[in-house]
Amino acid sequence: AKALAMRDFDRARPLYDPGSMARVRLEIHAENFAAAREALRELTQANPQHAAAWLQLGLVETRLQNRAAALDALRTAEAIFDAQRNLE
């Protein structure tokens, strides 16, 4: 199923928006964590206030055993979530 999902993704790539979380979900599902990290880095660069992307980046960095990078991303996500909660 994972190979099928990636093949379908590759076929749809010209229509793919690199800023979306769809690619991230597909890469994580395929256990392609390095590619997921790349997509999440692009996403957080394009939208630094995207808390969910920072959270996912932290989880992906954990899977890649990059503990310092994971902690940084998770702290960034927490700060964004806290700031958003204070606006409500």
mmCIF file of C-alpha atoms in Angstrom:
data_model
loop_
_atom_site.group_PDB
_atom_site.id
_atom_site.type_symbol
_atom_site.label_atom_id
_atom_site.label_comp_id
_atom_site.label_asym_id
_atom_site.label_seq_id
_atom_site.Cartn_x
_atom_site.Cartn_y
_atom_site.Cartn_z
ATOM 1 C CA ALA A 1 0.000 0.000 0.000
ATOM 2 C CA LYS A 2 2.875 2.367 0.773
ATOM 3 C CA ALA A 3 4.439 1.880 -2.665
ATOM 4 C CA LEU A 4 1.077 2.478 -4.317
ATOM 5 C CA ALA A 5 0.551 5.688 -2.352
ATOM 6 C CA MET A 6 3.968 7.044 -3.348
ATOM 7 C CA ARG A 7 3.458 6.058 -7.005
ATOM 8 C CA ASP A 8 0.116 7.888 -7.000
ATOM 9 C CA PHE A 9 1.790 10.881 -5.368
ATOM 10 C CA ASP A 10 4.538 10.942 -8.010
ATOM 11 C CA ARG A 11 1.926 10.880 -10.772
ATOM 12 C CA ALA A 12 0.061 13.810 -9.173
ATOM 13 C CA ARG A 13 3.217 15.787 -8.399
ATOM 14 C CA PRO A 14 2.676 18.461 -11.123
ATOM 15 C CA LEU A 15 -0.593 19.391 -9.404
ATOM 16 C CA TYR A 16 0.936 19.307 -5.941
ATOM 17 C CA ASP A 17 1.248 22.469 -3.885
ATOM 18 C CA PRO A 18 4.591 22.229 -2.041
ATOM 19 C CA GLY A 19 3.183 24.255 0.841
ATOM 20 C CA SER A 20 0.536 21.725 1.786
ATOM 21 C CA MET A 21 0.640 19.104 4.500
ATOM 22 C CA ALA A 22 -0.521 16.451 2.007
ATOM 23 C CA ARG A 23 3.028 15.669 0.908
ATOM 24 C CA VAL A 24 4.123 15.490 4.532
ATOM 25 C CA ARG A 25 1.403 12.962 5.379
ATOM 26 C CA LEU A 26 2.312 10.815 2.376
ATOM 27 C CA GLU A 27 6.013 10.869 3.195
ATOM 28 C CA ILE A 28 5.366 9.989 6.838
ATOM 29 C CA HIS A 29 2.979 7.195 5.833
ATOM 30 C CA ALA A 30 5.720 5.814 3.558
ATOM 31 C CA GLU A 31 8.202 6.182 6.446
ATOM 32 C CA ASN A 32 10.281 8.526 4.295
ATOM 33 C CA PHE A 33 11.152 10.797 7.188
ATOM 34 C CA ALA A 34 14.008 12.645 5.471
ATOM 35 C CA ALA A 35 11.653 13.751 2.694
ATOM 36 C CA ALA A 36 8.995 14.677 5.254
ATOM 37 C CA ARG A 37 11.584 16.774 7.102
ATOM 38 C CA GLU A 38 12.494 18.571 3.862
ATOM 39 C CA ALA A 39 8.843 19.322 3.107
ATOM 40 C CA LEU A 40 8.244 20.541 6.658
ATOM 41 C CA ARG A 41 11.295 22.791 6.569
ATOM 42 C CA GLU A 42 10.004 24.349 3.344
ATOM 43 C CA LEU A 43 6.588 24.772 4.920
ATOM 44 C CA THR A 44 7.899 26.379 8.121
ATOM 45 C CA GLN A 45 10.130 28.713 6.097
ATOM 46 C CA ALA A 46 7.168 29.802 3.994
ATOM 47 C CA ASN A 47 4.888 30.141 7.029
ATOM 48 C CA PRO A 48 6.845 30.455 10.305
ATOM 49 C CA GLN A 49 3.587 30.635 12.321
ATOM 50 C CA HIS A 50 2.343 27.224 11.113
ATOM 51 C CA ALA A 51 2.289 25.528 14.520
ATOM 52 C CA ALA A 52 1.107 22.158 13.201
ATOM 53 C CA ALA A 53 4.022 22.046 10.764
ATOM 54 C CA TRP A 54 6.480 22.790 13.586
ATOM 55 C CA LEU A 55 4.868 20.065 15.682
ATOM 56 C CA GLN A 56 5.137 17.536 12.845
ATOM 57 C CA LEU A 57 8.733 18.620 12.231
ATOM 58 C CA GLY A 58 9.524 17.881 15.864
ATOM 59 C CA LEU A 59 7.982 14.429 15.589
ATOM 60 C CA VAL A 60 9.834 13.701 12.337
ATOM 61 C CA GLU A 61 13.139 14.855 13.810
ATOM 62 C CA THR A 62 12.476 12.490 16.718
ATOM 63 C CA ARG A 63 11.995 9.598 14.275
ATOM 64 C CA LEU A 64 15.298 10.596 12.642
ATOM 65 C CA GLN A 65 16.913 10.652 16.107
ATOM 66 C CA ASN A 66 17.802 14.337 15.860
ATOM 67 C CA ARG A 67 16.878 15.141 19.426
ATOM 68 C CA ALA A 68 18.177 18.725 19.550
ATOM 69 C CA ALA A 69 16.361 19.648 16.316
ATOM 70 C CA ALA A 70 13.228 17.869 17.573
ATOM 71 C CA LEU A 71 13.273 19.819 20.811
ATOM 72 C CA ASP A 72 13.767 23.129 18.973
ATOM 73 C CA ALA A 73 10.844 22.423 16.624
ATOM 74 C CA LEU A 74 8.585 21.282 19.461
ATOM 75 C CA ARG A 75 9.416 24.371 21.511
ATOM 76 C CA THR A 76 8.628 26.563 18.511
ATOM 77 C CA ALA A 77 5.280 24.805 18.071
ATOM 78 C CA GLU A 78 4.500 25.246 21.755
ATOM 79 C CA ALA A 79 5.326 28.968 21.623
ATOM 80 C CA ILE A 80 3.074 29.469 18.600
ATOM 81 C CA PHE A 81 0.218 27.498 20.184
ATOM 82 C CA ASP A 82 0.609 29.519 23.413
ATOM 83 C CA ALA A 83 0.588 32.804 21.502
ATOM 84 C CA GLN A 84 -2.526 31.775 19.571
ATOM 85 C CA ARG A 85 -4.272 30.721 22.786
ATOM 86 C CA ASN A 86 -3.523 34.129 24.327
ATOM 87 C CA LEU A 87 -5.220 35.846 21.356
ATOM 88 C CA GLU A 88 -8.496 34.041 21.943
#
